[in-house]
Amino acid sequence: MPGRRPLRFDPIAEAARQWDAHGWTPATPGMAAVTSVTRVAQLFHGRIDDVLKPFGLTFARFEVLALLSFTRTGALPLGKLGERLQVHAASVTNAVDRLEADGLVRRAPNPTDGRGTLAAITAKGRRLVARATPVLNEAVFAETGLSARELADLVRLLGKVRRSAGDYGVP
Amino acid sequence: MPGRRPLRFDPIAEAARQWDAHGWTPATPGMAAVTSVTRVAQLFHGRIDDVLKPFGLTFARFEVLALLSFTRTGALPLGKLGERLQVHAASVTNAVDRLEADGLVRRAPNPTDGRGTLAAITAKGRRLVARATPVLNEAVFAETGLSARELADLVRLLGKVRRSAGDYGVP
DNA sequence: AAAGATTGAGTTATCAATCTTC
DNA sequence: GAAGATTGATAACTCAATCTTT
């Protein structure tokens, strides 16, 4: 993780001050928001990686396992995985490669589409995600530093951004 | 950018439903917040990269140029750059390498510390950041999909997360 | 022709190890 | 010994091109 030594001041507030000083005032709130989101994503990701490292997982691979464990059959086409996790098809191939090498998922031909491939979670994969999830919940998701009310506000605001960016919903 | 085809439903709301269904309710709001932050950071980053590509810049390199252009002398030690941008020293070395190869900054020995190196912005670098900034302001920072009030709320909430993570401020 | 998936090239970021200077 | 910076190795992602099947 970068930036071990905390700054004595808030670098984002300082950047906002600079933006205003250069006459870019209309863009300042957006700049501060984008920078804040970027930095918090870094912080969360670092903590998640730290927690998952002992399990031999990255966040991307954990998300695949969690998603598969939620399905009725424990299997999904690779394309569906990329759609739900919002990542490129090549990234899905890569993540499934790693998971398969570790025996956590296995590939199977899609019975309903000869072009497709399914990723199916194995018993070993289910055991691992069952062990990792509580740790992640307690060490990261339950320790965000915000109250339930604040978390709900945050999710609502970010949902507006996602929605307005066309991330989901009907056009 | 991954995920061109928008989903018909909100994948984060769906994940929250699954978390609750598995009895992980106390962690659900945090999970939704972390996932939302991650996704919005992806969205912002994609738009920023699209805007900066015609200028031959990434966001990391743009940030270096912007920070240098704000200083009185147009130069900073590499360590200070990493501190302010919250990235690893190796990332700073890499970014400055690219910027120097493009003639946008040049390295100079730190006169006050024989171990250190300064990155100094060139006239070409100043011209480029002066051209790129207004485009970034108008195409990204002024188009977040949130009102000024909502942006302020978002920045405040994320500031609490950063502060509680020890990202800045006095211990 | 279009969609699912894979491959290889190119980019970026991190980490550990190293070198120089304080 | 500690700090600033660089290097080489590793991992992950994206993109363009390719292959197979529909």
mmCIF file of C-alpha atoms (C1' of nucleotides) in Angstrom:
data_model
loop_
_atom_site.group_PDB
_atom_site.id
_atom_site.type_symbol
_atom_site.label_atom_id
_atom_site.label_comp_id
_atom_site.label_asym_id
_atom_site.label_seq_id
_atom_site.Cartn_x
_atom_site.Cartn_y
_atom_site.Cartn_z
ATOM 1 C CA MET A 1 0.000 0.000 0.000
ATOM 2 C CA PRO A 2 1.289 3.413 -0.896
ATOM 3 C CA GLY A 3 1.523 6.331 1.458
ATOM 4 C CA ARG A 4 2.204 4.729 4.817
ATOM 5 C CA ARG A 5 3.127 8.013 6.448
ATOM 6 C CA PRO A 6 -0.037 10.059 6.969
ATOM 7 C CA LEU A 7 0.058 13.683 5.897
ATOM 8 C CA ARG A 8 -0.527 16.353 8.488
ATOM 9 C CA PHE A 9 -3.090 18.045 6.194
ATOM 10 C CA ASP A 10 -5.844 16.895 3.841
ATOM 11 C CA PRO A 11 -4.322 16.705 0.337
ATOM 12 C CA ILE A 12 -7.741 16.875 -1.297
ATOM 13 C CA ALA A 13 -8.728 20.059 0.511
ATOM 14 C CA GLU A 14 -5.380 21.490 -0.544
ATOM 15 C CA ALA A 15 -5.988 20.518 -4.178
ATOM 16 C CA ALA A 16 -9.430 22.146 -4.025
ATOM 17 C CA ARG A 17 -7.814 25.340 -2.752
ATOM 18 C CA GLN A 18 -5.433 25.283 -5.719
ATOM 19 C CA TRP A 19 -8.262 24.673 -8.166
ATOM 20 C CA ASP A 20 -10.154 27.683 -6.852
ATOM 21 C CA ALA A 21 -7.013 29.804 -6.935
ATOM 22 C CA HIS A 22 -6.670 29.074 -10.643
ATOM 23 C CA GLY A 23 -10.195 30.165 -11.443
ATOM 24 C CA TRP A 24 -11.523 26.635 -12.013
ATOM 25 C CA THR A 25 -14.128 27.066 -9.290
ATOM 26 C CA PRO A 26 -17.054 25.483 -11.175
ATOM 27 C CA ALA A 27 -15.089 22.251 -11.470
ATOM 28 C CA THR A 28 -13.710 22.221 -7.937
ATOM 29 C CA PRO A 29 -16.460 20.192 -6.205
ATOM 30 C CA GLY A 30 -16.331 17.575 -8.967
ATOM 31 C CA MET A 31 -12.549 17.419 -8.820
ATOM 32 C CA ALA A 32 -12.647 16.933 -5.047
ATOM 33 C CA ALA A 33 -15.292 14.225 -5.408
ATOM 34 C CA VAL A 34 -13.395 12.316 -8.098
ATOM 35 C CA THR A 35 -10.158 12.505 -6.144
ATOM 36 C CA SER A 36 -11.890 11.420 -2.930
ATOM 37 C CA VAL A 37 -13.518 8.434 -4.595
ATOM 38 C CA THR A 38 -10.198 7.418 -6.123
ATOM 39 C CA ARG A 39 -8.359 7.624 -2.827
ATOM 40 C CA VAL A 40 -10.989 5.775 -0.798
ATOM 41 C CA ALA A 41 -11.120 3.042 -3.419
ATOM 42 C CA GLN A 42 -7.342 2.684 -2.987
ATOM 43 C CA LEU A 43 -7.702 2.469 0.782
ATOM 44 C CA PHE A 44 -10.470 -0.130 0.649
ATOM 45 C CA HIS A 45 -8.644 -2.174 -1.931
ATOM 46 C CA GLY A 46 -5.480 -2.220 0.123
ATOM 47 C CA ARG A 47 -7.308 -3.462 3.192
ATOM 48 C CA ILE A 48 -9.180 -6.081 1.203
ATOM 49 C CA ASP A 49 -5.987 -7.369 -0.382
ATOM 50 C CA ASP A 50 -4.330 -7.574 3.015
ATOM 51 C CA VAL A 51 -7.226 -9.609 4.393
ATOM 52 C CA LEU A 52 -7.467 -11.943 1.399
ATOM 53 C CA LYS A 53 -3.756 -12.557 0.923
ATOM 54 C CA PRO A 54 -3.602 -15.309 3.587
ATOM 55 C CA PHE A 55 -6.360 -17.084 1.652
ATOM 56 C CA GLY A 56 -4.448 -16.816 -1.616
ATOM 57 C CA LEU A 57 -7.163 -14.631 -3.133
ATOM 58 C CA THR A 58 -7.404 -11.216 -4.725
ATOM 59 C CA PHE A 59 -10.613 -9.192 -4.578
ATOM 60 C CA ALA A 60 -11.386 -10.006 -8.207
ATOM 61 C CA ARG A 61 -11.049 -13.743 -7.580
ATOM 62 C CA PHE A 62 -13.007 -13.531 -4.343
ATOM 63 C CA GLU A 63 -15.840 -11.789 -6.186
ATOM 64 C CA VAL A 64 -15.962 -14.592 -8.739
ATOM 65 C CA LEU A 65 -16.164 -17.233 -6.020
ATOM 66 C CA ALA A 66 -18.811 -15.297 -4.082
ATOM 67 C CA LEU A 67 -20.927 -14.795 -7.172
ATOM 68 C CA LEU A 68 -20.737 -18.465 -8.123
ATOM 69 C CA SER A 69 -21.560 -19.566 -4.593
ATOM 70 C CA PHE A 70 -24.764 -17.512 -4.775
ATOM 71 C CA THR A 71 -26.135 -19.283 -7.835
ATOM 72 C CA ARG A 72 -28.430 -22.274 -7.629
ATOM 73 C CA THR A 73 -26.102 -24.573 -9.574
ATOM 74 C CA GLY A 74 -22.789 -23.000 -8.583
ATOM 75 C CA ALA A 75 -21.951 -22.256 -12.218
ATOM 76 C CA LEU A 76 -22.176 -19.298 -14.613
ATOM 77 C CA PRO A 77 -21.082 -18.585 -18.189
ATOM 78 C CA LEU A 78 -17.891 -16.534 -18.278
ATOM 79 C CA GLY A 79 -19.702 -13.761 -20.110
ATOM 80 C CA LYS A 80 -22.263 -13.437 -17.300
ATOM 81 C CA LEU A 81 -19.440 -13.202 -14.785
ATOM 82 C CA GLY A 82 -17.869 -10.303 -16.635
ATOM 83 C CA GLU A 83 -21.218 -8.584 -16.946
ATOM 84 C CA ARG A 84 -21.999 -8.820 -13.260
ATOM 85 C CA LEU A 85 -18.500 -7.931 -12.093
ATOM 86 C CA GLN A 86 -18.160 -5.180 -14.730
ATOM 87 C CA VAL A 87 -14.817 -6.333 -16.017
ATOM 88 C CA HIS A 88 -13.389 -7.138 -19.426
ATOM 89 C CA ALA A 89 -13.792 -10.633 -20.873
ATOM 90 C CA ALA A 90 -10.031 -11.068 -20.873
ATOM 91 C CA SER A 91 -9.932 -10.302 -17.166
ATOM 92 C CA VAL A 92 -12.519 -12.993 -16.517
ATOM 93 C CA THR A 93 -10.476 -15.505 -18.474
ATOM 94 C CA ASN A 94 -7.434 -14.584 -16.420
ATOM 95 C CA ALA A 95 -9.217 -14.764 -13.051
ATOM 96 C CA VAL A 96 -10.817 -18.112 -13.896
ATOM 97 C CA ASP A 97 -7.426 -19.410 -15.038
ATOM 98 C CA ARG A 98 -5.970 -18.663 -11.635
ATOM 99 C CA LEU A 99 -8.953 -20.053 -9.754
ATOM 100 C CA GLU A 100 -8.896 -23.213 -11.835
ATOM 101 C CA ALA A 101 -5.164 -23.684 -11.251
ATOM 102 C CA ASP A 102 -5.894 -23.543 -7.520
ATOM 103 C CA GLY A 103 -8.745 -26.039 -7.835
ATOM 104 C CA LEU A 104 -11.357 -23.524 -6.694
ATOM 105 C CA VAL A 105 -13.417 -23.596 -9.875
ATOM 106 C CA ARG A 106 -13.454 -25.793 -12.958
ATOM 107 C CA ARG A 107 -14.440 -25.042 -16.513
ATOM 108 C CA ALA A 108 -17.223 -26.937 -18.245
ATOM 109 C CA PRO A 109 -18.801 -26.544 -21.672
ATOM 110 C CA ASN A 110 -22.068 -24.624 -21.662
ATOM 111 C CA PRO A 111 -24.737 -27.255 -22.461
ATOM 112 C CA THR A 112 -27.086 -24.643 -23.952
ATOM 113 C CA ASP A 113 -24.505 -22.841 -26.127
ATOM 114 C CA GLY A 114 -21.644 -24.649 -27.847
ATOM 115 C CA ARG A 115 -19.623 -21.453 -27.978
ATOM 116 C CA GLY A 116 -19.781 -20.842 -24.269
ATOM 117 C CA THR A 117 -17.887 -21.980 -21.190
ATOM 118 C CA LEU A 118 -19.162 -22.296 -17.649
ATOM 119 C CA ALA A 119 -17.140 -21.618 -14.521
ATOM 120 C CA ALA A 120 -18.321 -23.956 -11.760
ATOM 121 C CA ILE A 121 -17.267 -23.578 -8.149
ATOM 122 C CA THR A 122 -15.744 -26.678 -6.550
ATOM 123 C CA ALA A 123 -16.234 -27.965 -3.019
ATOM 124 C CA LYS A 124 -12.797 -26.580 -2.227
ATOM 125 C CA GLY A 125 -13.857 -23.216 -3.604
ATOM 126 C CA ARG A 126 -16.991 -23.221 -1.469
ATOM 127 C CA ARG A 127 -15.006 -24.001 1.653
ATOM 128 C CA LEU A 128 -12.513 -21.223 0.935
ATOM 129 C CA VAL A 129 -15.119 -18.531 0.264
ATOM 130 C CA ALA A 130 -16.997 -19.645 3.385
ATOM 131 C CA ARG A 131 -13.841 -19.111 5.439
ATOM 132 C CA ALA A 132 -12.802 -15.822 3.802
ATOM 133 C CA THR A 133 -16.151 -14.034 3.801
ATOM 134 C CA PRO A 134 -16.591 -13.631 7.576
ATOM 135 C CA VAL A 135 -13.073 -12.281 7.898
ATOM 136 C CA LEU A 136 -13.676 -9.793 5.103
ATOM 137 C CA ASN A 137 -16.990 -8.785 6.639
ATOM 138 C CA GLU A 138 -15.510 -8.151 10.054
ATOM 139 C CA ALA A 139 -12.170 -6.642 9.069
ATOM 140 C CA VAL A 140 -13.285 -4.426 6.198
ATOM 141 C CA PHE A 141 -16.993 -4.112 5.547
ATOM 142 C CA ALA A 142 -17.922 -3.605 9.200
ATOM 143 C CA GLU A 143 -15.036 -1.166 9.763
ATOM 144 C CA THR A 144 -15.575 1.616 7.266
ATOM 145 C CA GLY A 145 -15.585 4.375 9.850
ATOM 146 C CA LEU A 146 -19.134 5.433 8.949
ATOM 147 C CA SER A 147 -22.472 4.893 10.653
ATOM 148 C CA ALA A 148 -25.273 2.896 9.032
ATOM 149 C CA ARG A 149 -26.985 6.153 8.140
ATOM 150 C CA GLU A 150 -23.839 7.576 6.555
ATOM 151 C CA LEU A 151 -23.199 4.384 4.613
ATOM 152 C CA ALA A 152 -26.728 4.510 3.230
ATOM 153 C CA ASP A 153 -26.206 8.134 2.166
ATOM 154 C CA LEU A 154 -22.912 7.257 0.526
ATOM 155 C CA VAL A 155 -24.389 4.326 -1.395
ATOM 156 C CA ARG A 156 -27.320 6.469 -2.512
ATOM 157 C CA LEU A 157 -25.076 9.282 -3.801
ATOM 158 C CA LEU A 158 -22.766 6.887 -5.609
ATOM 159 C CA GLY A 159 -25.818 5.130 -7.038
ATOM 160 C CA LYS A 160 -26.866 8.423 -8.595
ATOM 161 C CA VAL A 161 -23.455 8.743 -10.215
ATOM 162 C CA ARG A 162 -23.585 5.190 -11.540
ATOM 163 C CA ARG A 163 -27.101 5.607 -12.782
ATOM 164 C CA SER A 164 -26.339 8.901 -14.534
ATOM 165 C CA ALA A 165 -23.279 7.341 -16.143
ATOM 166 C CA GLY A 166 -25.567 4.727 -17.696
ATOM 167 C CA ASP A 167 -24.044 1.982 -15.580
ATOM 168 C CA TYR A 168 -27.365 0.232 -15.117
ATOM 169 C CA GLY A 169 -31.068 0.793 -15.613
ATOM 170 C CA VAL A 170 -33.190 1.222 -18.688
ATOM 171 C CA PRO A 171 -32.096 3.916 -21.142
ATOM 172 C CA MET B 1 -13.746 0.382 -20.344
ATOM 173 C CA PRO B 2 -15.399 -2.831 -19.271
ATOM 174 C CA GLY B 3 -19.094 -3.462 -19.244
ATOM 175 C CA ARG B 4 -20.357 -1.555 -22.254
ATOM 176 C CA ARG B 5 -23.795 -3.107 -22.067
ATOM 177 C CA PRO B 6 -25.646 -1.643 -19.093
ATOM 178 C CA LEU B 7 -27.402 -4.096 -16.829
ATOM 179 C CA ARG B 8 -31.153 -3.831 -16.461
ATOM 180 C CA PHE B 9 -30.824 -4.006 -12.658
ATOM 181 C CA ASP B 10 -28.470 -2.581 -10.051
ATOM 182 C CA PRO B 11 -25.795 -5.219 -9.403
ATOM 183 C CA ILE B 12 -24.882 -3.677 -6.068
ATOM 184 C CA ALA B 13 -28.448 -3.785 -4.768
ATOM 185 C CA GLU B 14 -28.560 -7.401 -5.891
ATOM 186 C CA ALA B 15 -25.325 -8.192 -4.052
ATOM 187 C CA ALA B 16 -26.726 -6.542 -0.908
ATOM 188 C CA ARG B 17 -29.797 -8.758 -1.186
ATOM 189 C CA GLN B 18 -27.547 -11.813 -1.352
ATOM 190 C CA TRP B 19 -25.498 -10.672 1.627
ATOM 191 C CA ASP B 20 -28.632 -10.287 3.712
ATOM 192 C CA ALA B 21 -29.930 -13.653 2.552
ATOM 193 C CA HIS B 22 -26.764 -15.274 3.881
ATOM 194 C CA GLY B 23 -27.094 -13.749 7.308
ATOM 195 C CA TRP B 24 -24.283 -11.244 6.857
ATOM 196 C CA THR B 25 -26.628 -8.316 7.490
ATOM 197 C CA PRO B 26 -24.305 -6.335 9.789
ATOM 198 C CA ALA B 27 -21.732 -6.153 6.984
ATOM 199 C CA THR B 28 -24.181 -5.432 4.168
ATOM 200 C CA PRO B 29 -24.087 -1.614 4.250
ATOM 201 C CA GLY B 30 -20.306 -1.638 4.317
ATOM 202 C CA MET B 31 -20.133 -4.159 1.492
ATOM 203 C CA ALA B 32 -22.457 -2.032 -0.616
ATOM 204 C CA ALA B 33 -20.412 1.085 0.126
ATOM 205 C CA VAL B 34 -17.096 -0.547 -0.728
ATOM 206 C CA THR B 35 -18.480 -1.992 -3.942
ATOM 207 C CA SER B 36 -20.059 1.332 -4.913
ATOM 208 C CA VAL B 37 -16.851 3.248 -4.330
ATOM 209 C CA THR B 38 -14.913 0.715 -6.375
ATOM 210 C CA ARG B 39 -17.312 0.890 -9.279
ATOM 211 C CA VAL B 40 -17.558 4.685 -9.368
ATOM 212 C CA ALA B 41 -13.784 4.958 -9.228
ATOM 213 C CA GLN B 42 -13.687 2.681 -12.302
ATOM 214 C CA LEU B 43 -16.227 4.855 -14.096
ATOM 215 C CA PHE B 44 -14.412 8.103 -13.307
ATOM 216 C CA HIS B 45 -11.063 6.638 -14.236
ATOM 217 C CA GLY B 46 -12.355 5.431 -17.579
ATOM 218 C CA ARG B 47 -13.727 8.840 -18.459
ATOM 219 C CA ILE B 48 -10.560 10.592 -17.353
ATOM 220 C CA ASP B 49 -8.389 8.263 -19.408
ATOM 221 C CA ASP B 50 -10.584 8.844 -22.451
ATOM 222 C CA VAL B 51 -10.250 12.607 -22.088
ATOM 223 C CA LEU B 52 -6.494 12.568 -21.458
ATOM 224 C CA LYS B 53 -5.570 10.050 -24.152
ATOM 225 C CA PRO B 54 -5.502 12.669 -26.948
ATOM 226 C CA PHE B 55 -2.996 14.598 -24.838
ATOM 227 C CA GLY B 56 -0.781 11.545 -24.375
ATOM 228 C CA LEU B 57 -1.382 11.574 -20.627
ATOM 229 C CA THR B 58 -2.691 9.193 -17.996
ATOM 230 C CA PHE B 59 -4.348 10.469 -14.831
ATOM 231 C CA ALA B 60 -1.245 9.681 -12.786
ATOM 232 C CA ARG B 61 0.972 11.674 -15.139
ATOM 233 C CA PHE B 62 -1.533 14.533 -15.325
ATOM 234 C CA GLU B 63 -1.578 14.737 -11.538
ATOM 235 C CA VAL B 64 2.200 15.024 -11.449
ATOM 236 C CA LEU B 65 2.157 17.873 -13.973
ATOM 237 C CA ALA B 66 -0.684 19.671 -12.180
ATOM 238 C CA LEU B 67 1.054 19.407 -8.833
ATOM 239 C CA LEU B 68 4.340 20.701 -10.217
ATOM 240 C CA SER B 69 2.606 23.572 -11.988
ATOM 241 C CA PHE B 70 1.155 24.682 -8.659
ATOM 242 C CA THR B 71 4.519 25.062 -6.939
ATOM 243 C CA ARG B 72 6.419 28.334 -6.850
ATOM 244 C CA THR B 73 9.499 26.926 -8.550
ATOM 245 C CA GLY B 74 7.824 24.261 -10.678
ATOM 246 C CA ALA B 75 9.870 21.513 -9.037
ATOM 247 C CA LEU B 76 9.448 18.978 -6.232
ATOM 248 C CA PRO B 77 11.473 16.094 -4.811
ATOM 249 C CA LEU B 78 10.190 12.730 -6.056
ATOM 250 C CA GLY B 79 9.434 11.687 -2.505
ATOM 251 C CA LYS B 80 7.155 14.685 -1.990
ATOM 252 C CA LEU B 81 5.319 13.812 -5.185
ATOM 253 C CA GLY B 82 4.622 10.301 -3.968
ATOM 254 C CA GLU B 83 3.509 11.615 -0.593
ATOM 255 C CA ARG B 84 1.063 14.093 -2.059
ATOM 256 C CA LEU B 85 -0.278 11.759 -4.731
ATOM 257 C CA GLN B 86 -0.372 8.807 -2.313
ATOM 258 C CA VAL B 87 1.449 6.424 -4.591
ATOM 259 C CA HIS B 88 4.449 4.158 -4.238
ATOM 260 C CA ALA B 89 7.934 5.536 -4.851
ATOM 261 C CA ALA B 90 8.378 3.110 -7.740
ATOM 262 C CA SER B 91 5.236 4.495 -9.359
ATOM 263 C CA VAL B 92 6.634 8.012 -9.125
ATOM 264 C CA THR B 93 9.878 6.905 -10.736
ATOM 265 C CA ASN B 94 7.879 5.299 -13.538
ATOM 266 C CA ALA B 95 5.605 8.294 -14.100
ATOM 267 C CA VAL B 96 8.509 10.730 -14.115
ATOM 268 C CA ASP B 97 10.364 8.467 -16.548
ATOM 269 C CA ARG B 98 7.488 8.719 -19.001
ATOM 270 C CA LEU B 99 7.054 12.446 -18.514
ATOM 271 C CA GLU B 100 10.757 13.037 -18.960
ATOM 272 C CA ALA B 101 10.831 10.944 -22.139
ATOM 273 C CA ASP B 102 8.075 13.195 -23.489
ATOM 274 C CA GLY B 103 9.961 16.338 -22.506
ATOM 275 C CA LEU B 104 7.285 17.423 -20.027
ATOM 276 C CA VAL B 105 9.506 17.352 -16.964
ATOM 277 C CA ARG B 106 13.228 17.013 -16.396
ATOM 278 C CA ARG B 107 15.135 15.569 -13.474
ATOM 279 C CA ALA B 108 17.601 17.662 -11.502
ATOM 280 C CA PRO B 109 19.676 16.886 -8.411
ATOM 281 C CA ASN B 110 18.191 18.220 -5.192
ATOM 282 C CA PRO B 111 20.534 21.036 -4.121
ATOM 283 C CA THR B 112 19.646 20.607 -0.453
ATOM 284 C CA ASP B 113 19.941 16.803 -0.318
ATOM 285 C CA GLY B 114 22.532 14.881 -2.279
ATOM 286 C CA ARG B 115 20.409 11.712 -2.147
ATOM 287 C CA GLY B 116 17.369 13.370 -3.666
ATOM 288 C CA THR B 117 16.103 14.119 -7.142
ATOM 289 C CA LEU B 118 13.813 16.918 -8.220
ATOM 290 C CA ALA B 119 11.225 16.684 -10.958
ATOM 291 C CA ALA B 120 10.900 20.072 -12.662
ATOM 292 C CA ILE B 121 8.108 20.882 -15.100
ATOM 293 C CA THR B 122 9.248 22.214 -18.489
ATOM 294 C CA ALA B 123 7.635 24.937 -20.585
ATOM 295 C CA LYS B 124 6.221 22.203 -22.799
ATOM 296 C CA GLY B 125 4.775 20.531 -19.712
ATOM 297 C CA ARG B 126 3.162 23.753 -18.604
ATOM 298 C CA ARG B 127 1.564 24.290 -21.993
ATOM 299 C CA LEU B 128 0.212 20.733 -22.065
ATOM 300 C CA VAL B 129 -1.326 20.836 -18.590
ATOM 301 C CA ALA B 130 -2.820 24.242 -19.403
ATOM 302 C CA ARG B 131 -4.532 22.749 -22.452
ATOM 303 C CA ALA B 132 -5.650 19.515 -20.784
ATOM 304 C CA THR B 133 -7.042 20.920 -17.556
ATOM 305 C CA PRO B 134 -10.020 22.842 -18.997
ATOM 306 C CA VAL B 135 -11.069 19.802 -21.017
ATOM 307 C CA LEU B 136 -10.866 17.580 -17.955
ATOM 308 C CA ASN B 137 -12.795 20.127 -15.915
ATOM 309 C CA GLU B 138 -15.609 20.397 -18.415
ATOM 310 C CA ALA B 139 -15.846 16.784 -19.567
ATOM 311 C CA VAL B 140 -15.421 15.013 -16.232
ATOM 312 C CA PHE B 141 -15.330 17.149 -13.105
ATOM 313 C CA ALA B 142 -18.322 19.288 -14.104
ATOM 314 C CA GLU B 143 -20.319 16.238 -15.262
ATOM 315 C CA THR B 144 -20.525 13.959 -12.264
ATOM 316 C CA GLY B 145 -24.314 13.753 -12.279
ATOM 317 C CA LEU B 146 -24.563 15.263 -8.793
ATOM 318 C CA SER B 147 -25.539 18.727 -7.550
ATOM 319 C CA ALA B 148 -23.090 20.956 -5.683
ATOM 320 C CA ARG B 149 -24.822 20.012 -2.445
ATOM 321 C CA GLU B 150 -24.573 16.307 -3.189
ATOM 322 C CA LEU B 151 -20.908 16.605 -4.163
ATOM 323 C CA ALA B 152 -20.169 18.353 -0.887
ATOM 324 C CA ASP B 153 -21.946 15.578 1.035
ATOM 325 C CA LEU B 154 -20.028 12.931 -0.883
ATOM 326 C CA VAL B 155 -16.666 14.585 -0.241
ATOM 327 C CA ARG B 156 -17.512 14.983 3.436
ATOM 328 C CA LEU B 157 -18.476 11.320 3.858
ATOM 329 C CA LEU B 158 -15.414 10.082 2.005
ATOM 330 C CA GLY B 159 -13.287 12.459 4.068
ATOM 331 C CA LYS B 160 -14.535 10.720 7.206
ATOM 332 C CA VAL B 161 -13.483 7.383 5.772
ATOM 333 C CA ARG B 162 -10.051 8.705 4.855
ATOM 334 C CA ARG B 163 -9.602 10.348 8.222
ATOM 335 C CA SER B 164 -10.671 7.243 10.127
ATOM 336 C CA ALA B 165 -8.298 5.149 8.052
ATOM 337 C CA GLY B 166 -5.451 7.360 9.220
ATOM 338 C CA ASP B 167 -4.941 8.753 5.751
ATOM 339 C CA TYR B 168 -4.183 12.228 7.048
ATOM 340 C CA GLY B 169 -4.372 14.312 10.197
ATOM 341 C CA VAL B 170 -2.576 14.050 13.506
ATOM 342 C CA PRO B 171 -2.668 10.654 15.260
ATOM 343 C "C1'" DA C 1 -22.165 -11.542 -39.762
ATOM 344 C "C1'" DA C 2 -22.358 -11.806 -34.656
ATOM 345 C "C1'" DA C 3 -21.255 -13.634 -30.052
ATOM 346 C "C1'" DG C 4 -18.286 -16.285 -26.559
ATOM 347 C "C1'" DA C 5 -13.856 -17.008 -25.342
ATOM 348 C "C1'" DT C 6 -8.842 -17.064 -25.679
ATOM 349 C "C1'" DT C 7 -4.213 -15.330 -26.835
ATOM 350 C "C1'" DG C 8 -0.366 -12.123 -26.975
ATOM 351 C "C1'" DA C 9 1.237 -7.403 -26.710
ATOM 352 C "C1'" DG C 10 1.493 -3.264 -24.072
ATOM 353 C "C1'" DT C 11 0.711 -0.432 -19.729
ATOM 354 C "C1'" DT C 12 0.643 0.365 -14.943
ATOM 355 C "C1'" DA C 13 1.225 -0.507 -10.194
ATOM 356 C "C1'" DT C 14 3.322 -2.922 -6.317
ATOM 357 C "C1'" DC C 15 6.989 -5.283 -3.817
ATOM 358 C "C1'" DA C 16 11.631 -6.697 -2.549
ATOM 359 C "C1'" DA C 17 16.255 -5.850 -3.164
ATOM 360 C "C1'" DT C 18 19.940 -2.640 -4.094
ATOM 361 C "C1'" DC C 19 22.749 1.550 -4.318
ATOM 362 C "C1'" DT C 20 24.024 6.066 -2.811
ATOM 363 C "C1'" DT C 21 24.059 9.635 0.442
ATOM 364 C "C1'" DC C 22 22.950 11.507 4.912
ATOM 365 C "C1'" DG D 1 21.651 2.572 10.402
ATOM 366 C "C1'" DA D 2 18.089 5.269 7.904
ATOM 367 C "C1'" DA D 3 16.190 7.724 3.888
ATOM 368 C "C1'" DG D 4 15.745 8.797 -1.303
ATOM 369 C "C1'" DA D 5 15.574 6.685 -5.438
ATOM 370 C "C1'" DT D 6 16.092 3.051 -8.863
ATOM 371 C "C1'" DT D 7 15.884 -1.675 -10.738
ATOM 372 C "C1'" DG D 8 13.961 -6.205 -11.799
ATOM 373 C "C1'" DA D 9 10.326 -9.455 -10.979
ATOM 374 C "C1'" DT D 10 5.419 -10.170 -10.505
ATOM 375 C "C1'" DA D 11 0.499 -9.456 -11.056
ATOM 376 C "C1'" DA D 12 -3.577 -7.540 -13.152
ATOM 377 C "C1'" DC D 13 -5.975 -5.146 -16.543
ATOM 378 C "C1'" DT D 14 -7.120 -3.577 -21.268
ATOM 379 C "C1'" DC D 15 -7.003 -3.853 -26.153
ATOM 380 C "C1'" DA D 16 -6.715 -5.833 -30.735
ATOM 381 C "C1'" DA D 17 -6.598 -9.915 -33.183
ATOM 382 C "C1'" DT D 18 -8.023 -14.683 -33.640
ATOM 383 C "C1'" DC D 19 -10.773 -18.944 -33.427
ATOM 384 C "C1'" DT D 20 -15.020 -21.470 -32.908
ATOM 385 C "C1'" DT D 21 -19.825 -21.780 -32.972
ATOM 386 C "C1'" DT D 22 -24.334 -19.850 -33.842
#
